[in-house]
């Protein structure tokens, strides 16, 4: 799946799934993206696209052409693939600012502003990305996405939402409000091998900035066929060059079961969680803090 002309049906099926997910998340119709081997590759893509959007000299000169060291912000409860990504991209692990979480395990936005960004700006560093998490790995917490989107706009940062886990709830009209604010993102990660039950790997990267995506990964060479006018070549809009038809498993599952079947499963999973919470409470167990974004408490 490097070139559209070699696999037009495969590319169109993947684009169909990506457009469908973008629509359910409330992203603009201009949204483009790619299937990835998982959430980590999708988040890596987000960092590259964010750097490309933020720094005009980055595509050609790399880190050496920047006015200061770039830094990014994510919750301390986020998936720590951010550290590996910073290592791989040359940012260095110290460029990742892990903002403490509040009592509900969500990023503490006040501390993000006061304790993280302000000292970085004073020190001459270059903040470029703010990452919200929709469904933390350890507990499923949802960062305050609307608040983070507003901060990102105020600070002129790329706003990424790692919805690898909870992005699935966009398929349910009942649960979709839990993701309020995701539609304001500059990029989103969804991983179908989590709550959409697809085999690995089935990550998805989405962005309403297709020009930045193309600028990040575009390449031309004589041994590749001429670019198609029907759709971008996958190798020119993603980290990978040649790759497997990863989107097929998601396309077929949605085609056979349909969105409503997935919505029913997701809503039933939430009801089962509520039953578990109630029985734990009856047995004397109590949570330290109710999660304000969840439909029920534990």
C-alpha positions as a Python dict, from the first residue, in 0.01 Angstrom:
ca = {
    (1, 'X'): (0, 0, 0),
    (2, 'X'): (274, 248, -89),
    (3, 'X'): (108, 396, -398),
    (4, 'X'): (-258, 457, -478),
    (5, 'X'): (-218, 319, -829),
    (6, 'X'): (-101, -17, -688),
    (7, 'X'): (-389, -59, -443),
    (8, 'X'): (-676, 180, -522),
    (9, 'X'): (-946, -33, -356),
    (10, 'X'): (-743, -74, -39),
    (11, 'X'): (-664, 296, -18),
    (12, 'X'): (-1027, 393, -75),
    (13, 'X'): (-1153, 149, 191),
    (14, 'X'): (-909, 289, 444),
    (15, 'X'): (-998, 647, 353),
    (16, 'X'): (-1366, 558, 390),
    (17, 'X'): (-1307, 431, 746),
    (18, 'X'): (-1092, 732, 833),
    (19, 'X'): (-1355, 976, 702),
    (20, 'X'): (-1623, 787, 894),
    (21, 'X'): (-1428, 810, 1221),
    (22, 'X'): (-1348, 1176, 1158),
    (23, 'X'): (-1716, 1248, 1108),
    (24, 'X'): (-1815, 1070, 1427),
    (25, 'X'): (-1552, 1267, 1618),
    (26, 'X'): (-1687, 1592, 1475),
    (27, 'X'): (-1370, 1676, 1281),
    (28, 'X'): (-1396, 1887, 962),
    (29, 'X'): (-1471, 1729, 625),
    (30, 'X'): (-1118, 1821, 513),
    (31, 'X'): (-970, 1572, 761),
    (32, 'X'): (-713, 1327, 625),
    (33, 'X'): (-504, 1063, 795),
    (34, 'X'): (-356, 717, 786),
    (35, 'X'): (-374, 376, 946),
    (36, 'X'): (-77, 297, 1168),
    (37, 'X'): (60, -8, 1346),
    (38, 'X'): (-78, 132, 1671),
    (39, 'X'): (-134, 435, 1888),
    (40, 'X'): (237, 502, 1940),
    (41, 'X'): (299, 545, 1566),
    (42, 'X'): (-8, 768, 1541),
    (43, 'X'): (124, 985, 1825),
    (44, 'X'): (467, 993, 1659),
    (45, 'X'): (293, 1122, 1347),
    (46, 'X'): (127, 1391, 1559),
    (47, 'X'): (463, 1516, 1685),
    (48, 'X'): (610, 1536, 1334),
    (49, 'X'): (303, 1716, 1199),
    (50, 'X'): (298, 1953, 1497),
    (51, 'X'): (666, 2039, 1449),
    (52, 'X'): (604, 2097, 1079),
    (53, 'X'): (313, 2330, 1151),
    (54, 'X'): (490, 2521, 1427),
    (55, 'X'): (836, 2574, 1278),
    (56, 'X'): (874, 2680, 913),
    (57, 'X'): (1242, 2575, 903),
    (58, 'X'): (1190, 2231, 1057),
    (59, 'X'): (1113, 2032, 738),
    (60, 'X'): (1452, 2118, 584),
    (61, 'X'): (1680, 2218, 869),
    (62, 'X'): (1548, 1998, 1146),
    (63, 'X'): (1613, 2082, 1510),
    (64, 'X'): (1931, 2272, 1431),
    (65, 'X'): (1734, 2545, 1254),
    (66, 'X'): (1500, 2621, 1544),
    (67, 'X'): (1521, 2931, 1766),
    (68, 'X'): (1513, 2723, 2084),
    (69, 'X'): (1455, 2375, 2215),
    (70, 'X'): (1100, 2248, 2147),
    (71, 'X'): (896, 2108, 2437),
    (72, 'X'): (559, 1936, 2456),
    (73, 'X'): (303, 1887, 2733),
    (74, 'X'): (107, 1574, 2826),
    (75, 'X'): (-56, 1440, 3140),
    (76, 'X'): (147, 1236, 3386),
    (77, 'X'): (-131, 976, 3339),
    (78, 'X'): (-84, 968, 2960),
    (79, 'X'): (65, 678, 2767),
    (80, 'X'): (441, 726, 2800),
    (81, 'X'): (509, 648, 2438),
    (82, 'X'): (571, 1025, 2438),
    (83, 'X'): (912, 959, 2592),
    (84, 'X'): (1010, 712, 2319),
    (85, 'X'): (877, 948, 2053),
    (86, 'X'): (1084, 1237, 2192),
    (87, 'X'): (1389, 1011, 2190),
    (88, 'X'): (1332, 897, 1830),
    (89, 'X'): (1264, 1245, 1691),
    (90, 'X'): (1573, 1398, 1848),
    (91, 'X'): (1376, 1617, 2087),
    (92, 'X'): (1515, 1424, 2381),
    (93, 'X'): (1314, 1280, 2667),
    (94, 'X'): (1363, 1594, 2875),
    (95, 'X'): (1149, 1779, 2619),
    (96, 'X'): (839, 1597, 2746),
    (97, 'X'): (666, 1787, 3024),
    (98, 'X'): (444, 1547, 3220),
    (99, 'X'): (186, 1767, 3388),
    (100, 'X'): (51, 1632, 3719),
    (101, 'X'): (-305, 1502, 3727),
    (102, 'X'): (-586, 1615, 3955),
    (103, 'X'): (-780, 1392, 4195),
    (104, 'X'): (-983, 1255, 3903),
    (105, 'X'): (-662, 1154, 3718),
    (106, 'X'): (-712, 1427, 3455),
    (107, 'X'): (-446, 1675, 3350),
    (108, 'X'): (-441, 1966, 3592),
    (109, 'X'): (-478, 2256, 3348),
    (110, 'X'): (-388, 2518, 3609),
    (111, 'X'): (-57, 2347, 3676),
    (112, 'X'): (2, 2306, 3302),
    (113, 'X'): (-7, 2682, 3271),
    (114, 'X'): (164, 2788, 3592),
    (115, 'X'): (422, 2516, 3660),
    (116, 'X'): (505, 2396, 3308),
    (117, 'X'): (457, 2648, 3030),
    (118, 'X'): (548, 2973, 3204),
    (119, 'X'): (895, 2859, 3318),
    (120, 'X'): (963, 2716, 2970),
    (121, 'X'): (875, 3042, 2796),
    (122, 'X'): (1085, 3242, 3042),
    (123, 'X'): (1378, 3006, 2974),
    (124, 'X'): (1353, 3066, 2598),
    (125, 'X'): (1223, 2718, 2515),
    (126, 'X'): (973, 2660, 2234),
    (127, 'X'): (643, 2494, 2337),
    (128, 'X'): (478, 2343, 2030),
    (129, 'X'): (232, 2070, 2132),
    (130, 'X'): (-31, 2013, 2400),
    (131, 'X'): (-158, 1655, 2420),
    (132, 'X'): (-484, 1564, 2587),
    (133, 'X'): (-569, 1204, 2670),
    (134, 'X'): (-915, 1060, 2615),
    (135, 'X'): (-897, 734, 2806),
    (136, 'X'): (-579, 702, 3013),
    (137, 'X'): (-411, 361, 2997),
    (138, 'X'): (-423, 301, 3371),
    (139, 'X'): (-777, 410, 3446),
    (140, 'X'): (-967, 543, 3146),
    (141, 'X'): (-971, 904, 3269),
    (142, 'X'): (-1068, 1179, 3025),
    (143, 'X'): (-868, 1501, 3023),
    (144, 'X'): (-1073, 1825, 3003),
    (145, 'X'): (-1049, 1852, 2625),
    (146, 'X'): (-1239, 2179, 2584),
    (147, 'X'): (-1018, 2352, 2840),
    (148, 'X'): (-706, 2214, 2677),
    (149, 'X'): (-822, 2323, 2331),
    (150, 'X'): (-871, 2677, 2462),
    (151, 'X'): (-523, 2677, 2618),
    (152, 'X'): (-368, 2546, 2297),
    (153, 'X'): (-531, 2826, 2097),
    (154, 'X'): (-420, 3087, 2351),
    (155, 'X'): (-63, 2956, 2353),
    (156, 'X'): (-46, 2891, 1976),
    (157, 'X'): (20, 2519, 2024),
    (158, 'X'): (-82, 2218, 1818),
    (159, 'X'): (-360, 2044, 2014),
    (160, 'X'): (-346, 1666, 1987),
    (161, 'X'): (-591, 1423, 2147),
    (162, 'X'): (-470, 1073, 2219),
    (163, 'X'): (-806, 897, 2206),
    (164, 'X'): (-652, 557, 2136),
    (165, 'X'): (-886, 400, 2391),
    (166, 'X'): (-1189, 624, 2438),
    (167, 'X'): (-1217, 742, 2080),
    (168, 'X'): (-1436, 437, 2024),
    (169, 'X'): (-1724, 594, 2217),
    (170, 'X'): (-1775, 832, 1924),
    (171, 'X'): (-1971, 547, 1765),
    (172, 'X'): (-2239, 580, 2034),
    (173, 'X'): (-2471, 879, 2028),
    (174, 'X'): (-2526, 826, 2402),
    (175, 'X'): (-2158, 820, 2498),
    (176, 'X'): (-2024, 1066, 2240),
    (177, 'X'): (-2067, 1369, 2476),
    (178, 'X'): (-1785, 1227, 2692),
    (179, 'X'): (-1548, 1337, 2414),
    (180, 'X'): (-1666, 1698, 2407),
    (181, 'X'): (-1381, 1909, 2276),
    (182, 'X'): (-1217, 1643, 2059),
    (183, 'X'): (-1370, 1812, 1754),
    (184, 'X'): (-1140, 2110, 1825),
    (185, 'X'): (-823, 1903, 1795),
    (186, 'X'): (-550, 1960, 1539),
    (187, 'X'): (-496, 1585, 1533),
    (188, 'X'): (-643, 1275, 1694),
    (189, 'X'): (-525, 919, 1759),
    (190, 'X'): (-775, 633, 1771),
    (191, 'X'): (-669, 270, 1811),
    (192, 'X'): (-924, 15, 1695),
    (193, 'X'): (-746, -274, 1864),
    (194, 'X'): (-859, -135, 2197),
    (195, 'X'): (-1233, -75, 2247),
    (196, 'X'): (-1328, -156, 1887),
    (197, 'X'): (-1188, -508, 1939),
    (198, 'X'): (-986, -523, 1616),
    (199, 'X'): (-672, -739, 1596),
    (200, 'X'): (-340, -555, 1618),
    (201, 'X'): (-240, -333, 1462),
    (202, 'X'): (-515, -94, 1375),
    (203, 'X'): (-414, 254, 1485),
    (204, 'X'): (-554, 562, 1315),
    (205, 'X'): (-414, 914, 1283),
    (206, 'X'): (-648, 1196, 1182),
    (207, 'X'): (-583, 1565, 1120),
    (208, 'X'): (-784, 1852, 971),
    (209, 'X'): (-455, 1989, 834),
    (210, 'X'): (-391, 1775, 525),
    (211, 'X'): (-129, 2016, 388),
    (212, 'X'): (83, 1976, 702),
    (213, 'X'): (47, 1598, 681),
    (214, 'X'): (165, 1601, 321),
    (215, 'X'): (449, 1841, 396),
    (216, 'X'): (565, 1615, 679),
    (217, 'X'): (599, 1297, 473),
    (218, 'X'): (593, 1385, 105),
    (219, 'X'): (869, 1243, -112),
    (220, 'X'): (917, 1189, -485),
    (221, 'X'): (1149, 948, -659),
    (222, 'X'): (1183, 796, -1005),
    (223, 'X'): (1116, 440, -889),
    (224, 'X'): (768, 527, -764),
    (225, 'X'): (473, 572, -1003),
    (226, 'X'): (340, 916, -1083),
    (227, 'X'): (115, 1064, -816),
    (228, 'X'): (-254, 991, -858),
    (229, 'X'): (-510, 1268, -886),
    (230, 'X'): (-770, 1051, -709),
    (231, 'X'): (-609, 1041, -363),
    (232, 'X'): (-273, 1101, -194),
    (233, 'X'): (-26, 813, -211),
    (234, 'X'): (-4, 652, 135),
    (235, 'X'): (376, 656, 138),
    (236, 'X'): (367, 1035, 97),
    (237, 'X'): (128, 1097, 387),
    (238, 'X'): (247, 855, 656),
    (239, 'X'): (552, 736, 848),
    (240, 'X'): (561, 401, 669),
    (241, 'X'): (645, 346, 302),
    (242, 'X'): (522, 4, 193),
    (243, 'X'): (280, -142, 445),
    (244, 'X'): (2, -391, 502),
    (245, 'X'): (-367, -329, 442),
    (246, 'X'): (-424, -257, 812),
    (247, 'X'): (-763, -91, 765),
    (248, 'X'): (-931, -397, 613),
    (249, 'X'): (-1015, -555, 949),
    (250, 'X'): (-1186, -236, 1067),
    (251, 'X'): (-1367, -182, 737),
    (252, 'X'): (-1506, -537, 737),
    (253, 'X'): (-1611, -528, 1101),
    (254, 'X'): (-1800, -204, 1054),
    (255, 'X'): (-1950, -327, 726),
    (256, 'X'): (-2077, -649, 886),
    (257, 'X'): (-2179, -529, 1234),
    (258, 'X'): (-2253, -164, 1164),
    (259, 'X'): (-2215, 136, 1389),
    (260, 'X'): (-2529, 60, 1588),
    (261, 'X'): (-2399, -282, 1688),
    (262, 'X'): (-2076, -126, 1809),
    (263, 'X'): (-2274, 140, 1996),
    (264, 'X'): (-2479, -132, 2167),
    (265, 'X'): (-2161, -313, 2273),
    (266, 'X'): (-1998, 5, 2407),
    (267, 'X'): (-2310, 105, 2600),
    (268, 'X'): (-2342, -245, 2745),
    (269, 'X'): (-1977, -233, 2854),
    (270, 'X'): (-2051, 90, 3040),
    (271, 'X'): (-2355, -67, 3207),
    (272, 'X'): (-2140, -362, 3316),
    (273, 'X'): (-1894, -113, 3463),
    (274, 'X'): (-2179, 47, 3655),
    (275, 'X'): (-2285, -294, 3789),
    (276, 'X'): (-1928, -364, 3900),
    (277, 'X'): (-1906, -23, 4066),
    (278, 'X'): (-2233, -77, 4252),
    (279, 'X'): (-2135, -421, 4376),
    (280, 'X'): (-1794, -300, 4487),
    (281, 'X'): (-1963, -18, 4679),
    (282, 'X'): (-2205, -265, 4839),
    (283, 'X'): (-1903, -471, 4945),
    (284, 'X'): (-1754, -171, 5122),
    (285, 'X'): (-1510, -52, 4857),
    (286, 'X'): (-1513, 318, 4775),
    (287, 'X'): (-1318, 532, 4530),
    (288, 'X'): (-1122, 832, 4654),
    (289, 'X'): (-1281, 1056, 4393),
    (290, 'X'): (-1566, 1025, 4148),
    (291, 'X'): (-1456, 1088, 3790),
    (292, 'X'): (-1661, 1393, 3681),
    (293, 'X'): (-1657, 1289, 3314),
    (294, 'X'): (-1787, 933, 3365),
    (295, 'X'): (-2155, 842, 3343),
    (296, 'X'): (-2138, 682, 3687),
    (297, 'X'): (-1910, 670, 3989),
    (298, 'X'): (-1715, 376, 4129),
}
